[in-house]
Amino acid sequence: MKVRTPSGTRDMRSVWWEGGRLCLIEQRLLPRTLKVVRLSTVEKAAKAIEDMAVRGAPAIGAAAAYGLALAKPGKLGEAAERLARTRPTARDLFRAIEYVKAAVKGGASPLDAADEYVETVVEACKRIGENGADLIDNGYKILTHCNAGALATVDYGTALAPMRVAKSRKKRFFVFADETRPRLQGAALTAWELVNEGIDHAVIADNAAGFFMANGEIDLVITGADRITRNGDAANKIGTYEKAVLAHENSIPFYIAAPMTTFDLSLECGDEIPIEERSEDEVLELGGKRVAAKGARARNPGFDVTPERYVSGYITEFGILKARDIAKLG
Amino acid sequence: MKVRTPSGTRDMRSVWWEGGRLCLIEQRLLPRTLKVVRLSTVEKAAKAIEDMAVRGAPAIGAAAAYGLALAKPGKLGEAAERLARTRPTARDLFRAIEYVKAAVKGGASPLDAADEYVETVVEACKRIGENGADLIDNGYKILTHCNAGALATVDYGTALAPMRVAKSRKKRFFVFADETRPRLQGAALTAWELVNEGIDHAVIADNAAGFFMANGEIDLVITGADRITRNGDAANKIGTYEKAVLAHENSIPFYIAAPMTTFDLSLECGDEIPIEERSEDEVLELGGKRVAAKGARARNPGFDVTPERYVSGYITEFGILKARDIAKLG
């Protein structure tokens, strides 16, 4: 991804391996500060995933893969267990761990296996961009939710990848980015990526997406996903379900962009996906300062499930699939 | 309304007249600080409405009515024009101004007319509470959006009035309060009222309402309104339309609670309601601190329109109406 810095534009990934360490952009400090953290232990990698220094299903998978490459000799199983305990919803986390363990069993080094896993993800995202760009016509206004950009996926992004490719193909379009409370990944991360890429956009309160849909100002919705089941149900950042229902009600195509690592063919439908409930403080506080009354309580589910009936299609590295195609994948 | 203070529980209104001045709770400082501002000029009253020190359609109407009572002799028309220019969407503002002007024409003093207008609103809200409480069964979980409590309406509230009455009738129920970005009236104001009243609740990100609806955790939705047209379309705080569509999709009753002062029988349908678009900074900043990237842009409509087909009924001082009943009101 392009990153504009005071000293010029750089090309960066959000997660990579360098000098024997797992490196990642500390996403909680964006957009204010671009800081790279370099982690040398499995525990530090696990904490970075748990505390959301790195987030986004494919990026979590990549961080876990390199996290395994930090395991001490003979401790790969223990490292895998620790990394698997970090976050429950994203499929990619478990897929990455399984991939590296299987490759090591087959004789590969953990680092080679992690590298291979990550390159596969990056290549998949690039192809998602190419496949999805065809959906974007000149003059389109596109809504996205949360951040499913390069930050969330090592590079290119999932939902944002088609927009990057459409931009490179000189298409004219406009992006509405839901700010995505409670953690504001849309305002803080997606807007940062869009500014870096020079894509016209507006951040909106999550509440405003329906207004723009009903007023005919949104032509297409693309989001990412954290886990997609055999029938096409998709868990993604809380609020995605709301946008899918609103798109359906307003006859606006709603697409999910995700690589194969996000599909979980072991689950029949979305009811089986574990949903993470996070701290009340993410809702009751803003930037560490309490906004709700003393004594007020909160609920804070981190994800919701969008039933397949609201999804127009799944933009993958193998093309744009329909729900009925998913079960055929494995 | 009950207000818990360090020196005990007080009974307060959000807008009142005292010592020749318009008094109001400075809502932008809640829940942290309970401050009463006392205004002695029309211009100050207009500013308080414009800058949202007082907000909520019926409370805006009350502030405007008392604002007219601050007009210098012979300057009532000028004062009315200034106050009418403050905010475009809420019907109550214009209704209050018309009411006071007509009463003065009929020989009343502006203050007597304002007092009469405000008492009518307070009485209407009390009756909305009594009429709406019948909708709340034991064990219900109720969603509300923004703040349509006593703060928004001088006393009792509109959407919250049925909950206050249900509580006094010893019903057991639970309230989900949308935090209501961008200005967080749900987290800051509704939660404050619910804590004061001792009502069990959880503040949720606006994104999470759909999750709880789809999981069968919401039995009833009640919101307020800023303007309701002849056919039943209702303008209310941005995000209300989203909740109405989601309630409809999940077969959950969706009610709007509003006094007659909010109905605008001069408009046929919601397309005719002017929608205020507010500053980009409300979205790009949080508590005065920028959260979006440098160069990021925003859109910020303050209200949306919920078409009547999503509304189960209108809780008014005259009972619970259907959309077809509205045109018969005048």
XYZ file of C-alpha atoms in Angstrom:
660
model
C 0.000 0.000 0.000
C 1.002 3.584 -0.528
C 1.836 5.448 2.659
C 2.382 9.186 2.465
C 5.017 10.348 4.947
C 6.705 13.735 5.367
C 9.704 12.295 3.519
C 7.674 11.009 0.565
C 5.415 8.155 -0.429
C 6.523 4.666 0.636
C 5.238 1.258 -0.309
C 4.515 -0.764 2.836
C 2.750 -3.842 4.116
C 0.915 -3.956 7.433
C 2.614 -7.180 8.604
C 6.032 -8.550 7.556
C 9.129 -10.393 8.730
C 12.452 -8.598 9.066
C 15.662 -9.253 11.008
C 14.260 -12.307 12.720
C 11.237 -10.455 14.040
C 7.541 -10.061 13.318
C 7.033 -6.450 12.246
C 3.707 -4.705 12.080
C 2.190 -1.270 11.794
C 0.764 -0.379 15.232
C -2.776 0.261 13.983
C -4.074 1.753 17.234
C -1.822 4.789 16.737
C -3.088 5.559 13.236
C -3.820 7.942 11.653
C -1.835 10.188 13.995
C 1.402 8.206 14.181
C 2.918 5.658 11.819
C 4.843 3.366 14.150
C 6.307 -0.041 13.365
C 6.584 -2.512 16.241
C 9.060 -5.395 16.046
C 8.182 -8.442 18.111
C 10.539 -11.227 19.071
C 8.413 -13.608 21.168
C 5.253 -15.629 20.672
C 3.712 -13.967 23.704
C 4.273 -10.497 22.268
C 2.754 -11.573 18.957
C -0.279 -12.994 20.771
C -0.694 -9.781 22.766
C -0.491 -7.683 19.605
C -3.398 -9.698 18.162
C -5.409 -9.691 21.410
C -4.985 -5.970 21.991
C -5.667 -5.156 18.332
C -2.314 -3.550 17.519
C -2.899 -5.690 14.422
C -6.482 -6.378 13.295
C -8.374 -7.510 10.236
C -8.905 -11.205 9.599
C -6.179 -11.788 6.959
C -3.643 -9.604 8.816
C -4.355 -11.489 12.048
C -3.671 -14.710 10.152
C -0.379 -13.330 8.844
C 0.676 -12.139 12.299
C -0.139 -15.566 13.744
C 1.835 -17.311 10.980
C 4.921 -15.210 11.692
C 4.163 -15.548 15.404
C 4.703 -19.295 15.008
C 8.049 -18.575 13.365
C 9.034 -16.985 16.690
C 8.404 -20.213 18.624
C 11.397 -21.741 20.382
C 12.498 -25.128 19.003
C 10.089 -27.839 20.090
C 7.531 -25.322 21.266
C 5.488 -24.951 18.083
C 2.435 -26.727 19.522
C 2.440 -24.541 22.610
C 2.842 -21.409 20.481
C -0.050 -22.494 18.268
C -2.285 -22.930 21.296
C -1.369 -19.520 22.683
C -1.956 -17.752 19.365
C -5.276 -19.553 18.822
C -6.549 -18.198 22.159
C -6.230 -14.560 21.100
C -9.439 -13.867 19.213
C -12.319 -16.224 18.461
C -14.176 -14.951 15.407
C -11.804 -14.591 12.429
C -11.301 -17.820 10.512
C -7.932 -16.739 9.091
C -6.243 -16.985 12.479
C -6.953 -20.699 12.730
C -6.318 -21.295 9.046
C -2.851 -19.724 9.311
C -1.945 -21.815 12.354
C -3.141 -25.016 10.672
C -1.223 -24.129 7.506
C 2.088 -23.558 9.264
C 1.721 -26.640 11.477
C 0.948 -28.843 8.481
C 3.857 -27.415 6.459
C 6.256 -27.972 9.365
C 5.024 -31.547 9.667
C 5.831 -31.883 5.967
C 9.398 -30.760 6.581
C 9.257 -26.987 5.999
C 10.683 -24.461 8.440
C 8.067 -22.402 10.305
C 9.366 -19.202 8.712
C 9.245 -20.589 5.179
C 5.726 -21.843 5.848
C 4.660 -18.454 7.241
C 6.205 -16.639 4.283
C 4.383 -18.913 1.892
C 1.083 -18.426 3.737
C 1.455 -14.652 3.704
C 2.388 -14.501 0.027
C -0.685 -16.574 -0.776
C -2.861 -14.075 1.107
C -1.274 -11.064 -0.586
C -1.675 -12.649 -4.012
C -5.304 -13.519 -3.210
C -6.044 -9.914 -2.226
C -4.466 -8.630 -5.424
C -6.726 -10.912 -7.432
C -9.756 -9.931 -5.349
C -9.004 -6.387 -6.450
C -8.876 -7.346 -10.106
C -12.044 -9.432 -9.904
C -13.990 -6.866 -7.889
C -12.966 -3.817 -9.933
C -15.333 -4.941 -12.689
C -18.249 -4.212 -10.345
C -17.312 -0.538 -10.141
C -18.767 1.626 -12.889
C -17.807 5.213 -13.605
C -19.607 7.590 -11.266
C -20.377 4.932 -8.660
C -20.713 5.743 -4.995
C -19.579 2.819 -2.885
C -20.159 2.204 0.819
C -17.714 0.234 2.936
C -17.766 -0.659 6.627
C -14.880 -0.965 9.064
C -11.434 -1.353 7.506
C -10.937 -4.124 4.994
C -7.976 -2.428 3.389
C -4.282 -3.198 3.173
C -3.936 -2.653 6.912
C -6.379 -5.495 7.529
C -4.826 -7.861 5.002
C -1.035 -7.299 4.766
C -1.486 -5.579 1.388
C -4.124 -4.501 -1.190
C -7.074 -5.202 1.118
C -10.237 -7.150 0.473
C -13.134 -4.646 0.262
C -10.729 -1.823 -0.669
C -8.753 -3.880 -3.209
C -11.355 -3.437 -6.006
C -11.289 0.317 -5.327
C -7.478 0.421 -5.588
C -7.622 -1.436 -8.917
C -10.517 0.708 -10.205
C -8.466 3.800 -9.339
C -5.474 2.420 -11.252
C -7.827 1.822 -14.193
C -8.749 5.532 -14.063
C -12.335 4.962 -13.061
C -14.140 7.820 -11.330
C -15.946 6.819 -8.133
C -16.599 7.953 -4.577
C -16.363 6.034 -1.314
C -18.527 6.426 1.794
C -16.629 5.017 4.783
C -18.692 4.128 7.858
C -16.713 5.405 10.828
C -17.388 2.050 12.525
C -17.937 2.502 16.208
C -16.912 1.502 18.749
C -13.271 1.373 17.580
C -13.588 3.726 14.608
C -11.580 1.667 12.147
C -13.415 3.402 9.299
C -12.554 6.932 10.383
C -9.078 6.096 11.637
C -7.880 3.445 9.157
C -10.016 3.330 6.010
C -9.973 7.116 5.616
C -6.184 7.038 6.112
C -5.828 4.486 3.313
C -8.179 6.422 1.034
C -6.267 9.663 1.615
C -2.987 7.841 0.898
C -4.408 6.428 -2.334
C -5.981 9.729 -3.378
C -9.509 8.288 -3.520
C -12.442 10.714 -3.099
C -14.440 9.823 -0.012
C -16.522 10.903 2.959
C -16.437 9.405 6.428
C -19.965 9.091 7.794
C -21.475 8.157 11.147
C -22.648 4.543 10.981
C -26.134 5.985 11.453
C -25.968 7.878 8.160
C -25.491 4.971 5.736
C -29.242 4.330 5.543
C -29.896 8.001 4.795
C -27.561 7.958 1.795
C -28.941 4.628 0.580
C -32.541 5.834 0.770
C -31.559 9.037 -1.072
C -30.115 7.061 -3.973
C -26.565 8.118 -3.185
C -25.074 4.628 -2.831
C -24.726 2.269 -5.808
C -22.739 -0.580 -4.292
C -21.681 -1.879 -0.875
C -18.479 -3.884 -0.371
C -17.275 -5.115 3.020
C -14.765 -7.693 4.192
C -15.501 -10.687 6.398
C -13.975 -12.461 9.358
C -15.492 -15.856 8.679
C -17.831 -17.209 5.987
C -19.649 -20.508 6.441
C -20.660 -23.189 3.875
C -24.061 -21.619 3.242
C -22.637 -18.125 2.722
C -23.431 -16.542 6.087
C -20.665 -14.115 6.987
C -19.398 -12.808 10.296
C -17.867 -9.356 10.033
C -17.422 -6.236 12.131
C -20.477 -5.274 14.143
C -22.837 -3.223 11.993
C -22.222 -5.119 8.749
C -25.542 -6.925 9.143
C -27.321 -3.556 9.456
C -25.793 -2.315 6.204
C -26.662 -5.565 4.422
C -30.323 -5.353 5.436
C -30.472 -1.684 4.417
C -28.830 -2.418 1.062
C -31.332 -5.225 0.466
C -34.248 -2.958 1.359
C -32.978 -0.319 -1.053
C -32.112 -2.795 -3.863
C -28.399 -1.969 -3.680
C -25.913 -4.784 -4.453
C -24.059 -5.918 -1.337
C -20.781 -7.799 -1.859
C -18.375 -9.408 0.558
C -14.723 -9.524 -0.444
C -12.621 -12.244 1.182
C -9.836 -14.688 0.356
C -10.274 -18.434 0.728
C -8.550 -18.284 4.134
C -11.689 -16.590 5.497
C -14.062 -19.365 4.385
C -14.802 -22.020 6.990
C -16.304 -25.025 5.261
C -16.428 -26.917 8.553
C -19.384 -24.764 9.643
C -22.796 -25.089 8.050
C -24.141 -21.649 8.903
C -23.561 -18.442 10.795
C -25.208 -19.605 14.033
C -22.101 -21.705 14.650
C -19.636 -18.803 14.490
C -18.398 -17.712 17.931
C -18.964 -13.989 18.411
C -16.497 -12.075 20.555
C -18.043 -9.748 23.140
C -15.564 -7.033 24.043
C -15.134 -4.638 26.958
C -17.960 -2.277 27.955
C -15.407 0.510 28.111
C -15.068 0.617 24.314
C -18.636 1.957 24.275
C -18.737 3.938 27.523
C -15.454 5.739 26.860
C -14.005 7.636 23.938
C -10.241 8.030 23.805
C -9.976 6.957 27.445
C -12.505 9.591 28.574
C -15.879 8.456 29.839
C -18.825 9.749 27.802
C -21.670 7.868 29.494
C -23.103 8.705 32.921
C -21.550 7.205 36.037
C -23.389 3.958 36.647
C -24.318 3.445 32.981
C -23.743 -0.040 31.552
C -23.012 -1.239 28.029
C -23.014 -4.299 25.758
C -20.350 -4.613 23.096
C -20.504 -7.489 20.598
C -17.527 -7.155 18.242
C -19.102 -8.880 15.234
C -22.424 -9.785 13.729
C -23.526 -12.349 11.164
C -24.985 -11.367 7.809
C -27.236 -14.132 6.464
C -26.409 -15.180 2.901
C -29.788 -14.000 1.592
C -28.563 -10.400 1.857
C -25.296 -11.033 0.000
C -25.224 -10.445 -3.771
C -21.903 -12.246 -4.133
C -18.493 -13.041 -2.670
C -15.493 -11.434 -4.341
C -12.676 -13.984 -4.048
C -9.342 -14.673 -5.715
C -11.184 -17.218 -7.866
C -13.816 -14.819 -9.119
C -17.147 -13.587 -7.842
C -19.016 -16.483 -6.256
C -22.645 -17.005 -5.343
C -23.557 -18.559 -2.001
C -24.369 -21.881 -3.647
C -20.795 -22.071 -5.019
C -19.159 -21.997 -1.587
C -19.865 -25.551 -0.511
C -18.257 -26.759 -3.764
C -14.930 -25.253 -2.685
C -14.019 -28.179 -0.473
C -37.467 14.284 35.902
C -35.418 12.854 38.721
C -31.859 14.133 38.888
C -29.445 12.512 41.310
C -26.972 15.015 42.708
C -24.397 14.669 45.512
C -26.871 16.496 47.797
C -29.789 14.186 46.970
C -32.389 13.602 44.282
C -34.051 16.686 42.815
C -37.021 17.071 40.513
C -36.096 19.229 37.527
C -37.185 20.270 34.072
C -34.784 20.798 31.179
C -36.216 24.213 30.219
C -38.043 26.712 32.451
C -38.608 30.398 33.229
C -37.278 31.924 36.427
C -36.452 35.445 37.566
C -37.254 36.936 34.181
C -34.888 34.602 32.363
C -34.984 31.497 30.189
C -33.273 28.753 32.190
C -32.039 25.509 30.741
C -29.819 22.563 31.539
C -26.652 22.910 29.440
C -26.973 19.529 27.754
C -23.550 19.577 26.130
C -21.918 19.295 29.571
C -23.889 16.219 30.626
C -23.359 13.678 32.040
C -20.194 15.102 33.603
C -21.558 18.423 34.839
C -25.079 19.541 35.680
C -25.057 23.233 34.828
C -28.015 25.571 34.491
C -27.637 28.513 32.113
C -29.861 31.581 32.502
C -30.415 33.627 29.370
C -31.717 37.150 29.203
C -31.733 38.005 25.489
C -33.355 36.621 22.349
C -29.932 36.300 20.728
C -28.643 34.166 23.581
C -31.713 31.956 23.403
C -31.233 31.553 19.649
C -27.575 30.670 20.120
C -28.443 28.075 22.769
C -30.725 26.364 20.248
C -28.287 26.682 17.339
C -25.333 25.371 19.315
C -27.407 22.604 20.888
C -27.048 23.627 24.521
C -30.735 22.700 24.364
C -31.838 20.007 21.889
C -34.787 17.710 21.325
C -37.758 18.899 19.289
C -40.203 19.706 22.149
C -37.452 21.280 24.296
C -36.366 23.438 21.352
C -39.983 24.565 21.039
C -40.122 25.439 24.739
C -36.842 27.347 24.562
C -38.113 29.287 21.553
C -41.409 30.097 23.324
C -39.573 31.511 26.342
C -37.082 33.096 23.958
C -39.963 35.175 22.583
C -40.797 36.243 26.130
C -37.321 37.834 26.196
C -38.125 40.075 23.209
C -38.016 43.810 23.810
C -41.385 45.561 23.477
C -42.355 45.885 19.824
C -39.654 43.436 18.729
C -41.637 40.193 18.848
C -41.664 39.761 15.063
C -37.933 40.272 14.815
C -37.355 37.841 17.692
C -39.579 35.264 16.009
C -37.579 35.538 12.800
C -34.270 35.147 14.604
C -35.450 32.107 16.565
C -36.937 30.472 13.467
C -33.549 30.649 11.764
C -31.829 28.439 14.358
C -32.572 24.888 13.213
C -34.607 23.744 10.217
C -35.888 20.234 10.910
C -37.901 20.113 14.148
C -41.539 21.120 13.690
C -41.961 22.127 17.345
C -39.746 25.181 16.942
C -42.073 26.735 14.379
C -45.195 25.546 16.193
C -44.064 27.258 19.401
C -43.318 30.508 17.621
C -46.694 30.473 15.830
C -48.471 29.686 19.110
C -46.936 32.575 21.036
C -47.422 35.044 18.174
C -51.095 34.090 17.820
C -51.711 34.304 21.587
C -50.086 37.734 21.748
C -52.249 38.856 18.837
C -55.201 37.645 20.920
C -54.127 39.838 23.831
C -51.967 37.519 25.969
C -48.531 38.485 27.192
C -45.645 36.616 25.522
C -44.673 35.050 28.850
C -48.183 33.832 29.611
C -48.411 32.409 26.111
C -45.037 30.680 26.460
C -45.993 29.273 29.853
C -49.220 27.934 28.411
C -47.398 26.382 25.432
C -44.839 24.699 27.670
C -47.448 23.332 30.084
C -49.322 21.865 27.120
C -46.159 20.090 25.999
C -45.387 18.766 29.481
C -48.942 17.510 29.902
C -48.822 15.893 26.450
C -45.603 14.061 27.338
C -47.109 12.813 30.586
C -50.038 11.386 28.654
C -47.723 9.894 26.030
C -46.123 8.027 28.921
C -49.451 6.705 30.136
C -50.602 5.707 26.663
C -47.301 4.112 25.698
C -46.743 2.187 28.929
C -49.411 -0.291 27.852
C -47.096 -1.442 25.066
C -44.451 -2.571 27.571
C -44.912 -6.104 28.875
C -43.027 -7.650 31.756
C -39.629 -8.889 30.649
C -39.506 -6.707 27.530
C -36.275 -5.449 26.063
C -36.778 -2.074 24.405
C -34.493 -0.229 22.008
C -34.401 3.554 21.807
C -32.345 5.887 19.654
C -30.886 9.305 20.508
C -32.439 11.047 23.506
C -36.174 11.500 23.558
C -36.307 11.837 27.313
C -37.144 14.645 29.692
C -34.060 16.538 28.552
C -35.471 16.647 25.019
C -38.983 17.593 26.056
C -38.937 19.791 29.214
C -40.189 16.839 31.299
C -41.212 13.145 31.061
C -39.897 12.669 27.524
C -41.563 11.161 24.508
C -39.880 7.814 23.804
C -38.737 7.530 27.433
C -42.068 8.602 28.946
C -43.681 5.148 28.532
C -40.639 3.633 30.234
C -40.910 6.053 33.163
C -44.590 5.173 33.592
C -43.935 1.419 33.188
C -41.283 1.705 35.893
C -43.739 3.463 38.217
C -46.192 0.623 37.515
C -43.512 -1.849 38.720
C -43.033 -3.476 35.354
C -39.729 -5.259 34.766
C -38.024 -4.345 31.499
C -34.633 -3.532 30.018
C -33.569 -0.696 27.720
C -30.956 -0.759 24.954
C -29.828 2.815 24.273
C -28.124 3.456 20.923
C -25.167 5.704 21.689
C -26.202 7.843 18.682
C -23.185 9.141 16.875
C -22.078 11.678 15.981
C -23.163 13.628 19.075
C -23.682 10.657 21.394
C -26.987 11.816 22.880
C -27.787 8.199 23.738
C -24.614 7.549 25.711
C -24.430 11.002 27.246
C -28.097 11.886 27.845
C -30.382 8.847 27.642
C -28.063 6.746 29.829
C -27.930 9.632 32.313
C -31.725 9.732 32.490
C -31.958 5.943 32.821
C -29.393 5.908 35.637
C -31.302 8.702 37.388
C -34.551 6.771 37.060
C -32.987 3.463 38.115
C -33.923 1.709 34.857
C -31.820 -1.318 33.788
C -30.112 -0.638 30.503
C -27.137 -1.072 28.225
C -25.645 1.557 25.954
C -24.713 0.014 22.594
C -22.849 1.189 19.527
C -25.396 2.139 16.855
C -23.923 -0.726 14.857
C -25.030 -3.299 17.437
C -28.804 -2.752 17.375
C -29.238 -5.086 14.399
C -27.230 -7.791 16.154
C -29.528 -7.730 19.180
C -32.642 -7.618 16.991
C -31.529 -10.594 14.915
C -30.713 -12.509 18.115
C -34.243 -12.024 19.445
C -33.094 -9.714 22.212
C -35.282 -6.737 21.324
C -39.085 -6.826 21.694
C -40.011 -3.230 20.975
C -38.460 -0.067 19.539
C -39.589 3.414 20.589
C -38.032 6.633 19.311
C -39.049 10.260 19.290
C -39.465 12.451 16.200
C -38.587 15.949 15.056
C -41.349 16.281 12.481
C -44.130 13.971 11.290
C -45.982 14.638 8.034
C -49.639 13.961 7.066
C -48.896 10.502 5.682
C -46.933 9.427 8.785
C -43.367 9.840 7.516
C -41.174 10.970 10.396
C -37.921 12.892 10.502
C -35.810 12.038 13.512
C -32.160 11.850 14.537
C -29.900 10.291 11.908
C -29.972 6.509 12.250
C -33.655 6.216 13.136
C -34.474 5.058 9.598
C -31.863 2.289 9.927
C -33.450 1.014 13.152
C -36.924 1.143 11.628
C -35.891 -0.944 8.615
C -34.117 -3.442 10.877
C -37.111 -3.690 13.187
C -39.369 -4.279 10.185
C -37.049 -6.975 8.826
C -37.056 -8.694 12.222
C -40.816 -8.296 12.819
C -40.289 -6.083 15.872
C -42.873 -3.343 16.554
C -41.461 0.135 15.915
C -43.260 3.061 17.555
C -42.703 6.788 17.377
C -43.668 8.835 20.424
C -44.448 12.505 19.827
C -46.815 15.235 20.955
C -49.118 17.049 18.520
C -46.608 19.923 18.324
C -44.326 17.618 16.298
C -46.946 16.829 13.632
C -46.824 19.015 10.546
C -50.085 18.631 8.663
C -48.982 21.204 6.107
C -46.592 18.664 4.601
C -47.839 15.658 2.665
C -44.798 13.415 3.086
C -41.240 13.160 4.332
C -39.605 14.309 1.079
C -40.753 17.821 1.965
C -38.959 17.963 5.335
C -35.779 20.052 5.270
C -32.841 18.012 6.588
C -30.082 19.840 8.407
C -26.546 18.930 7.331
C -24.139 19.692 10.146
C -20.383 20.285 10.399
C -17.923 17.653 9.124
C -16.002 18.069 12.365
C -18.718 16.268 14.360
C -17.679 13.124 12.473
C -13.953 13.741 11.990
C -13.334 14.722 15.615
C -14.222 13.219 18.973
C -14.217 15.524 21.973
C -12.326 18.146 19.976
C -9.580 15.656 18.986
C -9.291 14.588 15.371
C -9.759 10.849 14.812
C -9.710 10.752 11.006
C -6.600 11.121 8.868
C -5.403 14.559 7.820
C -7.112 15.276 4.518
C -10.092 13.002 5.231
C -13.519 14.420 4.475
C -16.959 13.718 5.963
C -20.695 14.081 5.380
C -22.954 14.709 8.343
C -26.737 14.765 7.879
C -28.352 15.399 11.255
C -31.664 13.660 10.551
C -33.230 11.048 8.348
C -36.797 10.274 7.354
C -38.505 7.025 8.314
C -41.287 6.185 5.835
C -44.617 5.437 7.483
C -44.622 1.838 6.237
C -42.017 0.984 8.876
C -43.946 2.580 11.753
C -46.279 0.380 13.821
C -47.914 3.382 15.465
C -47.560 6.883 16.854
C -47.778 7.261 20.637
C -49.428 10.635 21.227
C -51.251 12.420 24.028
C -54.485 11.330 22.340
C -53.628 7.641 22.248
C -51.742 5.405 19.882
C -52.499 6.423 16.318
C -52.039 4.680 12.999
C -50.631 6.578 10.023
C -54.098 6.863 8.454
C -55.353 8.700 11.568
C -52.874 11.554 11.252
C -54.515 13.452 8.401
C -57.757 13.487 10.420
C -56.063 15.568 13.140
C -56.472 18.818 11.272
